[in-house]
XYZ file of C-alpha atoms in Angstrom:
568
model
C -10.195 -57.716 -13.398
C -7.131 -56.380 -15.171
C -8.152 -52.808 -14.445
C -8.444 -53.642 -10.741
C -4.957 -55.187 -10.783
C -3.544 -52.139 -12.484
C -5.314 -49.874 -10.059
C -3.737 -51.691 -7.069
C -0.211 -51.795 -8.504
C 2.296 -49.236 -7.178
C 2.846 -46.316 -9.492
C 6.546 -45.529 -10.155
C 7.087 -41.827 -9.689
C 9.587 -40.101 -11.918
C 12.502 -38.350 -10.263
C 12.257 -34.594 -10.695
C 15.173 -32.963 -12.475
C 15.986 -30.918 -9.371
C 16.540 -34.141 -7.414
C 18.841 -35.383 -10.163
C 20.729 -32.098 -9.863
C 21.069 -32.640 -6.104
C 22.360 -36.173 -6.694
C 24.859 -34.833 -9.236
C 26.096 -32.228 -6.741
C 26.500 -34.922 -4.074
C 28.385 -37.075 -6.570
C 30.778 -34.195 -7.309
C 31.478 -33.766 -3.576
C 32.141 -37.512 -3.317
C 34.492 -37.467 -6.313
C 36.393 -34.504 -4.851
C 36.872 -36.298 -1.518
C 37.905 -39.515 -3.258
C 40.452 -37.758 -5.474
C 41.944 -35.486 -2.803
C 41.589 -37.641 0.334
C 41.022 -41.344 -0.253
C 43.365 -41.727 -3.250
C 46.418 -40.114 -1.515
C 45.904 -42.327 1.545
C 45.708 -45.424 -0.658
C 48.917 -44.260 -2.361
C 50.685 -44.243 1.027
C 49.519 -47.778 1.771
C 50.637 -48.915 -1.670
C 54.067 -47.323 -1.261
C 54.509 -49.003 2.152
C 54.142 -52.510 0.675
C 56.376 -51.930 -2.374
C 60.127 -51.720 -2.807
C 62.029 -48.925 -4.547
C 61.341 -50.537 -7.935
C 57.586 -50.723 -7.312
C 57.469 -54.487 -6.663
C 55.162 -55.923 -4.004
C 57.103 -56.899 -0.867
C 54.328 -57.256 1.703
C 55.399 -56.360 5.230
C 59.128 -56.287 4.465
C 59.336 -52.512 4.903
C 57.629 -52.751 8.300
C 60.043 -55.489 9.386
C 63.005 -53.380 8.245
C 61.650 -50.449 10.233
C 61.267 -52.592 13.347
C 64.921 -53.612 13.033
C 66.108 -49.985 12.959
C 66.844 -48.901 16.581
C 67.003 -45.182 15.762
C 63.539 -45.178 14.202
C 62.065 -47.184 17.078
C 63.581 -44.642 19.465
C 61.753 -41.890 17.559
C 58.490 -43.801 17.993
C 59.071 -44.075 21.746
C 60.037 -40.383 21.944
C 56.821 -39.356 20.181
C 54.648 -41.474 22.463
C 56.106 -40.454 25.820
C 56.328 -36.755 24.938
C 52.683 -36.808 23.807
C 51.648 -38.529 27.033
C 53.539 -36.006 29.191
C 52.038 -33.016 27.357
C 48.550 -34.512 27.701
C 48.974 -35.202 31.429
C 50.134 -31.615 32.030
C 47.820 -29.736 29.652
C 44.498 -31.326 30.621
C 44.638 -30.419 34.362
C 45.785 -26.873 33.542
C 43.007 -26.415 30.989
C 40.398 -28.029 33.256
C 41.109 -25.679 36.162
C 40.979 -22.702 33.771
C 37.683 -23.918 32.277
C 36.347 -24.499 35.792
C 37.268 -20.931 36.718
C 35.485 -19.564 33.632
C 32.289 -21.550 34.165
C 31.993 -22.090 37.936
C 33.267 -18.858 39.464
C 32.329 -15.174 39.456
C 35.838 -14.035 38.588
C 36.209 -10.617 36.997
C 37.314 -10.019 33.398
C 36.198 -13.490 32.361
C 35.758 -12.525 28.705
C 39.202 -10.931 28.569
C 40.823 -14.050 30.002
C 38.939 -16.222 27.501
C 40.111 -14.028 24.619
C 43.760 -14.205 25.726
C 43.639 -18.009 25.716
C 42.710 -17.919 22.010
C 45.980 -16.167 21.089
C 47.905 -19.419 20.380
C 45.306 -20.321 17.743
C 46.273 -17.232 15.727
C 49.966 -18.146 15.614
C 51.851 -20.949 13.879
C 52.833 -23.593 16.413
C 56.540 -22.869 15.954
C 56.123 -19.365 17.437
C 56.124 -21.008 20.869
C 59.378 -22.810 20.038
C 61.008 -19.573 18.846
C 59.906 -17.734 21.975
C 61.260 -20.480 24.249
C 64.642 -20.210 22.540
C 64.741 -16.506 23.431
C 63.658 -17.232 26.998
C 65.768 -20.322 27.772
C 68.115 -20.884 24.808
C 71.892 -20.647 24.895
C 71.605 -16.841 24.977
C 68.197 -16.768 26.649
C 67.069 -14.324 29.295
C 66.309 -17.051 31.842
C 68.961 -19.577 30.855
C 70.210 -19.705 34.455
C 66.796 -20.914 35.637
C 67.206 -24.120 33.647
C 70.587 -24.762 35.236
C 69.098 -24.365 38.710
C 66.390 -26.886 37.785
C 69.009 -29.366 36.634
C 68.105 -29.060 32.928
C 71.116 -28.620 30.672
C 69.331 -26.987 27.719
C 65.895 -26.183 26.339
C 66.563 -27.965 23.052
C 65.084 -31.445 22.836
C 62.333 -32.938 24.976
C 61.991 -30.037 27.492
C 61.454 -27.463 24.746
C 59.050 -29.674 22.801
C 56.957 -30.349 25.913
C 56.720 -26.670 26.940
C 55.972 -25.446 23.424
C 53.345 -28.136 22.833
C 51.589 -27.242 26.093
C 51.295 -23.645 24.878
C 50.100 -24.775 21.445
C 47.505 -27.351 22.550
C 46.119 -25.519 25.596
C 43.392 -23.554 23.732
C 42.176 -26.701 21.926
C 41.729 -28.567 25.209
C 40.202 -25.510 26.873
C 37.488 -25.098 24.235
C 36.351 -28.696 24.706
C 36.396 -28.492 28.502
C 34.535 -25.164 28.629
C 31.794 -26.724 26.517
C 31.680 -29.795 28.779
C 31.449 -27.747 31.984
C 28.894 -25.324 30.561
C 26.344 -28.144 30.154
C 25.401 -28.372 33.825
C 21.982 -28.665 35.461
C 21.673 -26.351 38.471
C 19.054 -28.620 40.041
C 21.681 -31.257 40.827
C 23.745 -28.742 42.777
C 20.648 -27.363 44.550
C 19.689 -30.877 45.649
C 23.236 -31.477 46.888
C 23.203 -28.175 48.821
C 19.884 -29.067 50.462
C 21.459 -32.295 51.744
C 24.476 -30.452 53.125
C 26.956 -31.956 50.635
C 30.446 -30.524 50.827
C 32.005 -28.674 47.878
C 34.608 -31.437 47.403
C 31.954 -34.153 47.301
C 29.870 -32.165 44.791
C 32.948 -31.814 42.617
C 33.725 -35.545 42.591
C 30.129 -36.811 42.341
C 28.520 -34.217 40.031
C 31.088 -32.075 38.224
C 33.681 -34.679 37.265
C 31.188 -37.366 36.129
C 29.376 -34.753 34.065
C 32.600 -33.621 32.398
C 34.302 -37.026 31.980
C 33.491 -37.302 28.284
C 34.822 -33.817 27.696
C 38.002 -34.754 29.570
C 38.455 -37.878 27.455
C 37.878 -35.961 24.217
C 40.271 -33.172 25.248
C 42.954 -35.713 26.183
C 42.581 -37.553 22.863
C 42.741 -34.335 20.854
C 45.796 -33.118 22.758
C 47.648 -36.421 22.332
C 46.934 -36.482 18.586
C 47.974 -32.865 18.051
C 51.305 -33.439 19.796
C 52.275 -36.736 18.182
C 51.541 -35.398 14.686
C 53.016 -31.881 15.057
C 56.034 -31.065 12.895
C 56.860 -27.384 13.402
C 57.791 -27.418 17.094
C 60.090 -30.500 17.001
C 61.728 -29.131 13.857
C 62.601 -25.780 15.493
C 63.458 -26.725 19.060
C 63.834 -30.519 18.958
C 67.581 -30.486 18.299
C 68.853 -34.076 18.123
C 65.708 -35.398 19.829
C 63.975 -37.224 16.966
C 60.243 -37.890 16.781
C 58.054 -39.537 14.144
C 57.069 -36.259 12.480
C 60.671 -35.194 11.875
C 61.604 -38.723 10.810
C 59.056 -38.615 7.995
C 60.548 -35.363 6.741
C 64.126 -36.650 6.902
C 63.313 -39.952 5.207
C 61.307 -38.431 2.351
C 63.019 -35.084 1.721
C 66.527 -35.823 2.980
C 67.069 -39.488 2.071
C 64.427 -39.956 -0.652
C 63.439 -43.194 1.126
C 59.759 -43.151 0.199
C 59.061 -46.709 1.369
C 60.168 -46.214 4.977
C 58.633 -42.742 4.899
C 55.306 -44.368 4.044
C 55.746 -46.826 6.927
C 56.329 -43.981 9.407
C 53.334 -42.131 7.941
C 51.133 -45.153 8.641
C 52.499 -45.251 12.192
C 51.494 -41.598 12.569
C 48.076 -42.437 11.156
C 47.521 -45.268 13.647
C 47.215 -43.213 16.878
C 45.059 -40.643 15.105
C 42.684 -43.370 13.863
C 42.638 -44.947 17.321
C 41.867 -41.580 18.865
C 39.071 -41.011 16.370
C 37.568 -44.452 17.095
C 37.705 -43.958 20.878
C 36.216 -40.472 20.603
C 33.392 -41.858 18.424
C 32.737 -44.609 20.978
C 32.766 -42.107 23.829
C 30.311 -39.791 22.048
C 27.903 -42.722 21.585
C 28.085 -43.567 25.293
C 27.548 -39.955 26.339
C 24.135 -39.127 27.732
C 22.436 -35.762 27.631
C 23.390 -33.545 30.559
C 20.667 -31.014 29.868
C 17.007 -31.945 29.524
C 14.012 -29.823 28.641
C 13.470 -29.141 32.356
C 17.085 -28.346 33.135
C 17.969 -25.092 34.884
C 21.129 -23.311 33.685
C 23.843 -23.293 36.320
C 24.775 -19.863 37.656
C 27.765 -19.780 40.036
C 27.280 -18.102 43.374
C 29.604 -15.420 44.615
C 32.376 -16.815 46.836
C 35.039 -14.146 47.486
C 37.914 -16.451 48.444
C 37.269 -19.003 45.685
C 36.727 -16.273 43.073
C 39.972 -14.582 44.093
C 41.928 -17.844 43.821
C 40.460 -18.565 40.389
C 41.237 -15.029 39.267
C 44.863 -15.394 40.376
C 45.166 -18.742 38.588
C 43.741 -17.366 35.340
C 45.872 -14.244 35.660
C 49.015 -16.347 35.980
C 48.061 -18.561 33.032
C 47.250 -15.556 30.835
C 50.533 -13.930 31.858
C 52.450 -17.010 30.664
C 50.599 -16.979 27.336
C 51.296 -13.275 26.836
C 54.929 -13.813 27.871
C 55.360 -16.316 25.049
C 53.828 -13.970 22.498
C 55.493 -10.893 24.021
C 58.994 -12.359 23.858
C 58.594 -13.225 20.180
C 57.290 -9.702 19.546
C 60.159 -8.071 21.484
C 62.811 -10.232 19.786
C 61.400 -9.431 16.352
C 62.214 -5.738 16.947
C 65.554 -6.248 18.758
C 68.406 -5.128 16.517
C 70.916 -7.849 17.459
C 70.053 -10.284 20.251
C 71.360 -10.148 22.969
C 73.975 -7.437 22.350
C 71.869 -4.628 20.919
C 68.221 -4.677 22.050
C 67.345 -1.284 20.552
C 64.105 -1.529 18.526
C 64.419 -1.565 14.751
C 62.721 -3.033 11.679
C 65.867 -4.924 10.666
C 64.341 -8.392 11.007
C 61.164 -7.395 9.201
C 63.156 -5.967 6.294
C 65.375 -9.030 6.238
C 62.404 -11.392 6.189
C 60.132 -9.553 3.785
C 62.718 -8.334 1.284
C 66.157 -9.940 1.707
C 64.749 -13.449 2.305
C 61.821 -12.742 -0.048
C 59.261 -13.849 2.525
C 56.982 -11.068 1.287
C 56.055 -13.226 -1.697
C 55.488 -16.199 0.586
C 53.277 -14.049 2.812
C 51.243 -13.013 -0.236
C 50.907 -16.699 -1.153
C 49.644 -17.436 2.350
C 47.007 -14.715 2.048
C 45.909 -16.072 -1.332
C 45.734 -19.594 0.068
C 43.828 -18.376 3.131
C 41.228 -16.544 1.051
C 40.900 -19.454 -1.388
C 40.539 -21.941 1.452
C 37.929 -19.778 3.181
C 35.834 -19.220 0.043
C 36.019 -22.567 -1.749
C 36.335 -24.652 1.407
C 33.241 -23.093 2.946
C 31.286 -23.571 -0.284
C 32.314 -27.228 -0.628
C 31.667 -28.036 3.024
C 28.252 -26.392 3.143
C 27.021 -27.810 -0.158
C 28.136 -31.287 0.873
C 26.499 -30.986 4.294
C 23.282 -29.627 2.755
C 23.061 -32.464 0.239
C 23.522 -34.974 3.052
C 21.039 -33.463 5.485
C 18.338 -31.917 3.335
C 17.998 -34.141 0.249
C 16.902 -37.759 -0.226
C 17.962 -40.791 -2.272
C 21.313 -42.278 -3.294
C 21.844 -44.008 0.062
C 25.125 -45.795 -0.807
C 26.651 -42.542 -2.098
C 25.347 -40.692 0.962
C 27.009 -43.192 3.315
C 30.307 -42.868 1.406
C 30.283 -39.062 1.640
C 29.549 -39.211 5.389
C 32.523 -41.517 5.911
C 34.879 -39.413 3.800
C 33.699 -36.196 5.500
C 34.692 -37.575 8.923
C 37.969 -39.177 7.820
C 40.157 -35.993 7.721
C 39.757 -35.660 11.496
C 41.785 -38.861 11.842
C 44.438 -37.993 9.232
C 47.437 -35.894 10.370
C 48.480 -33.120 8.004
C 51.950 -34.617 7.595
C 50.430 -37.908 6.406
C 48.058 -36.142 4.035
C 50.883 -34.098 2.522
C 52.993 -37.215 2.010
C 50.050 -38.920 0.329
C 49.752 -35.973 -2.031
C 53.402 -36.446 -3.054
C 52.883 -40.124 -3.865
C 49.557 -39.629 -5.659
C 49.927 -36.378 -7.597
C 53.563 -36.998 -8.509
C 52.788 -40.457 -9.937
C 53.283 -41.070 -13.631
C 50.144 -41.020 -15.739
C 48.043 -39.207 -13.138
C 45.790 -36.767 -15.053
C 45.801 -34.511 -11.978
C 49.601 -34.399 -11.906
C 49.608 -30.880 -13.320
C 48.416 -29.640 -9.912
C 51.661 -30.716 -8.229
C 53.717 -27.821 -6.786
C 50.887 -25.330 -7.408
C 49.159 -23.022 -4.975
C 45.884 -24.620 -6.050
C 46.971 -27.999 -4.679
C 48.151 -26.379 -1.427
C 44.717 -24.769 -1.093
C 42.897 -28.022 -1.820
C 45.101 -29.931 0.633
C 44.344 -27.375 3.368
C 40.599 -27.628 2.698
C 40.716 -31.415 2.948
C 42.932 -31.313 6.047
C 40.436 -29.190 8.010
C 37.287 -30.464 6.280
C 35.768 -32.375 9.198
C 35.467 -29.469 11.636
C 33.803 -27.297 9.004
C 31.525 -30.171 8.037
C 30.413 -30.776 11.628
C 29.751 -27.051 12.080
C 27.603 -26.965 8.932
C 25.738 -30.141 9.894
C 25.003 -28.733 13.353
C 23.579 -25.559 11.814
C 21.472 -27.527 9.306
C 20.130 -29.948 11.920
C 18.767 -27.004 13.883
C 16.373 -26.297 10.985
C 13.074 -28.173 10.995
C 12.624 -30.646 8.133
C 9.201 -29.065 7.511
C 10.895 -26.351 5.448
C 11.789 -28.916 2.801
C 8.478 -30.794 3.200
C 6.390 -27.693 2.651
C 8.555 -26.649 -0.301
C 8.159 -30.068 -1.894
C 4.381 -30.001 -1.422
C 4.263 -26.583 -3.089
C 6.447 -27.815 -5.994
C 9.208 -25.368 -5.036
C 12.624 -26.569 -6.287
C 15.058 -27.408 -3.526
C 17.572 -24.797 -4.707
C 15.056 -21.990 -4.135
C 14.452 -23.182 -0.580
C 18.218 -23.401 -0.134
C 18.761 -19.846 -1.398
C 15.816 -18.134 0.284
C 15.527 -19.985 3.605
C 18.429 -22.270 4.494
C 21.345 -20.086 3.411
C 20.201 -16.855 5.178
C 19.516 -18.702 8.427
C 22.849 -20.577 8.337
C 24.964 -17.589 7.266
C 26.507 -17.058 10.758
C 27.762 -20.655 10.668
C 29.237 -20.010 7.221
C 31.189 -17.046 8.580
C 32.539 -19.190 11.427
C 33.605 -21.909 8.973
C 35.320 -19.374 6.702
C 37.193 -17.851 9.652
C 38.305 -21.303 10.799
C 39.588 -22.172 7.322
C 41.437 -18.864 6.877
C 43.246 -18.937 10.223
C 44.349 -22.549 9.821
C 45.496 -21.915 6.243
C 47.742 -19.120 7.504
C 49.299 -21.217 10.292
C 49.467 -24.764 8.884
C 52.892 -26.282 8.290
C 52.696 -30.072 8.354
C 50.762 -30.660 5.114
C 52.380 -27.809 3.177
C 55.975 -28.777 3.983
C 55.911 -31.507 1.316
C 53.999 -29.644 -1.396
C 55.502 -26.201 -1.893
C 57.902 -25.064 -4.581
C 60.128 -21.946 -4.618
C 57.276 -20.123 -6.387
C 54.502 -21.368 -4.075
C 56.273 -21.133 -0.717
C 53.944 -19.954 2.068
C 54.794 -17.843 5.110
C 54.801 -20.649 7.701
C 57.284 -22.657 5.597
C 59.415 -19.540 5.070
C 59.683 -19.224 8.863
C 61.061 -22.770 9.024
C 63.628 -21.913 6.353
C 64.701 -18.763 8.195
C 65.152 -20.743 11.398
C 67.262 -23.342 9.574
C 69.428 -20.516 8.182
C 70.013 -19.229 11.732
C 67.937 -16.075 11.217
C 65.747 -16.666 14.226
C 64.989 -12.945 14.652
C 63.577 -12.752 11.144
C 61.659 -15.980 11.807
C 60.105 -14.381 14.899
C 59.195 -11.306 12.868
C 57.412 -13.373 10.229
C 55.549 -15.341 12.899
C 54.360 -12.058 14.416
C 53.162 -10.951 10.974
C 51.042 -14.108 10.726
C 49.554 -13.358 14.153
C 48.811 -9.790 13.031
C 47.196 -10.981 9.790
C 45.015 -13.487 11.637
C 44.045 -10.872 14.226
C 42.969 -8.445 11.495
C 41.111 -11.233 9.698
C 39.350 -12.203 12.932
C 38.207 -8.603 13.428
C 36.954 -8.493 9.821
C 35.038 -11.734 10.299
C 33.554 -10.406 13.544
C 32.409 -7.267 11.729
C 30.990 -9.379 8.904
C 29.194 -11.560 11.428
C 27.674 -8.479 13.105
C 26.498 -7.118 9.729
C 25.027 -10.490 8.726
C 23.211 -10.832 12.040
C 21.518 -7.492 11.417
C 20.629 -8.416 7.831
C 19.513 -12.037 8.171
C 18.955 -12.825 11.861
C 16.364 -10.207 12.773
C 13.817 -13.006 13.279
C 15.738 -14.060 16.421
C 15.009 -10.742 18.140
C 11.993 -10.624 20.484
């Protein structure tokens, strides 16, 4: 009887040491995200409910903020400028995306490549270029007067520069949304004699509405949290991002700075929540029986779309071209002869060469270590089992950086790593902390890219390996990693380019020895050396362009080495 009972009882299987190793790796990822993401954000919240002596005061700091008219004006300025930029950028980007996906315009790939140029430049390049176009000594200063605008500094400059900066982000989302179209819907509409306008409003727009909402949310968040553009061209027009900097760096008022940081965090969190809700409501546009949409040739429509894209690309190149021209002009606007005066001034006299070297080090470190951390974390989440509570925590922390502006994250790093008794305090003012902060700031996009690549692999790889007693790390090294290598290259490129151009998080964390190139540009602009600032911005564009070409070459080599199985 007892033997029968024992025979029917469940047998407790021992956990293999490789699974314990996977759990340990997942725990390390969780600890890293807690230490470098969750803890700084908690430090901001703590600072917002304390007074200068560290005593708990509840909502007193928020009440004091609400009673400060100048700060409330900054909040209103941030909101309405962000709304205006969103309302202008989304239609412009939608028409461009529509031209790329629904017309037979020529040189489509070239136009698409030109729109990516703003991603290679720090956001303040647009502000610098606008000063040369429409500033007090600008080429087209008279145009502003004719339009009834007194000067480019302030809201007009911020709006124009932010449109240039956010356009490629909105375009990427809208191109993806419009690409997912089923040709059968349009064929059915054509067979019923439906007009082009009716097809647009009943098929195209409903199919792209979630992409439009996502693009609008991303654009609004990018504008309201941007620091570089308002700092360079904002003048006396204050916004939340510049208020945080003035309160913390200028006035050493950490409590009100924390309050403003939480205000900046609020719209980003709201945007993240709405985007998550929208993605859950979204239904699949393409089914297994879907037919890819191929636009038909329409000479008049194609010509109009070509002209529109040509004009948009010309404006983008004009922004970059003016900064490039001004960087070589000897003395604007009196002596426009080309020279290397500004480059020498920036690299040697202002010692930006060291800052540029720091940026390259940070970019490489972010690309290497960020890609490794992101991919290991994503792999442990998607391809291993057990530790459900820890797994849920890592998923939450991996998505959180998307809702945290860089300015808020940098401020949190000040409060947390500069606190007394913090064992990690030795990292403060080091290039290592700048690198870690950049990795955390852009973690979510890399994580989603890695998860997408891993989800495309059948779970049978791991099942078969487990049945054959093959340790998970061998499957990871021999199967998963080679197949996902193209995604790794994309993640590394994304990390490097953003590390070279980021300003908001780094502005609070650098020291004279760890200054990076984007911050050095801000300092040059403050010193009135706008020509040298333009030259350094162009150098960042050049470095990112070279890096992009290197990554493209690496991707081509990897495809030949590891992706031969995709070839017919």
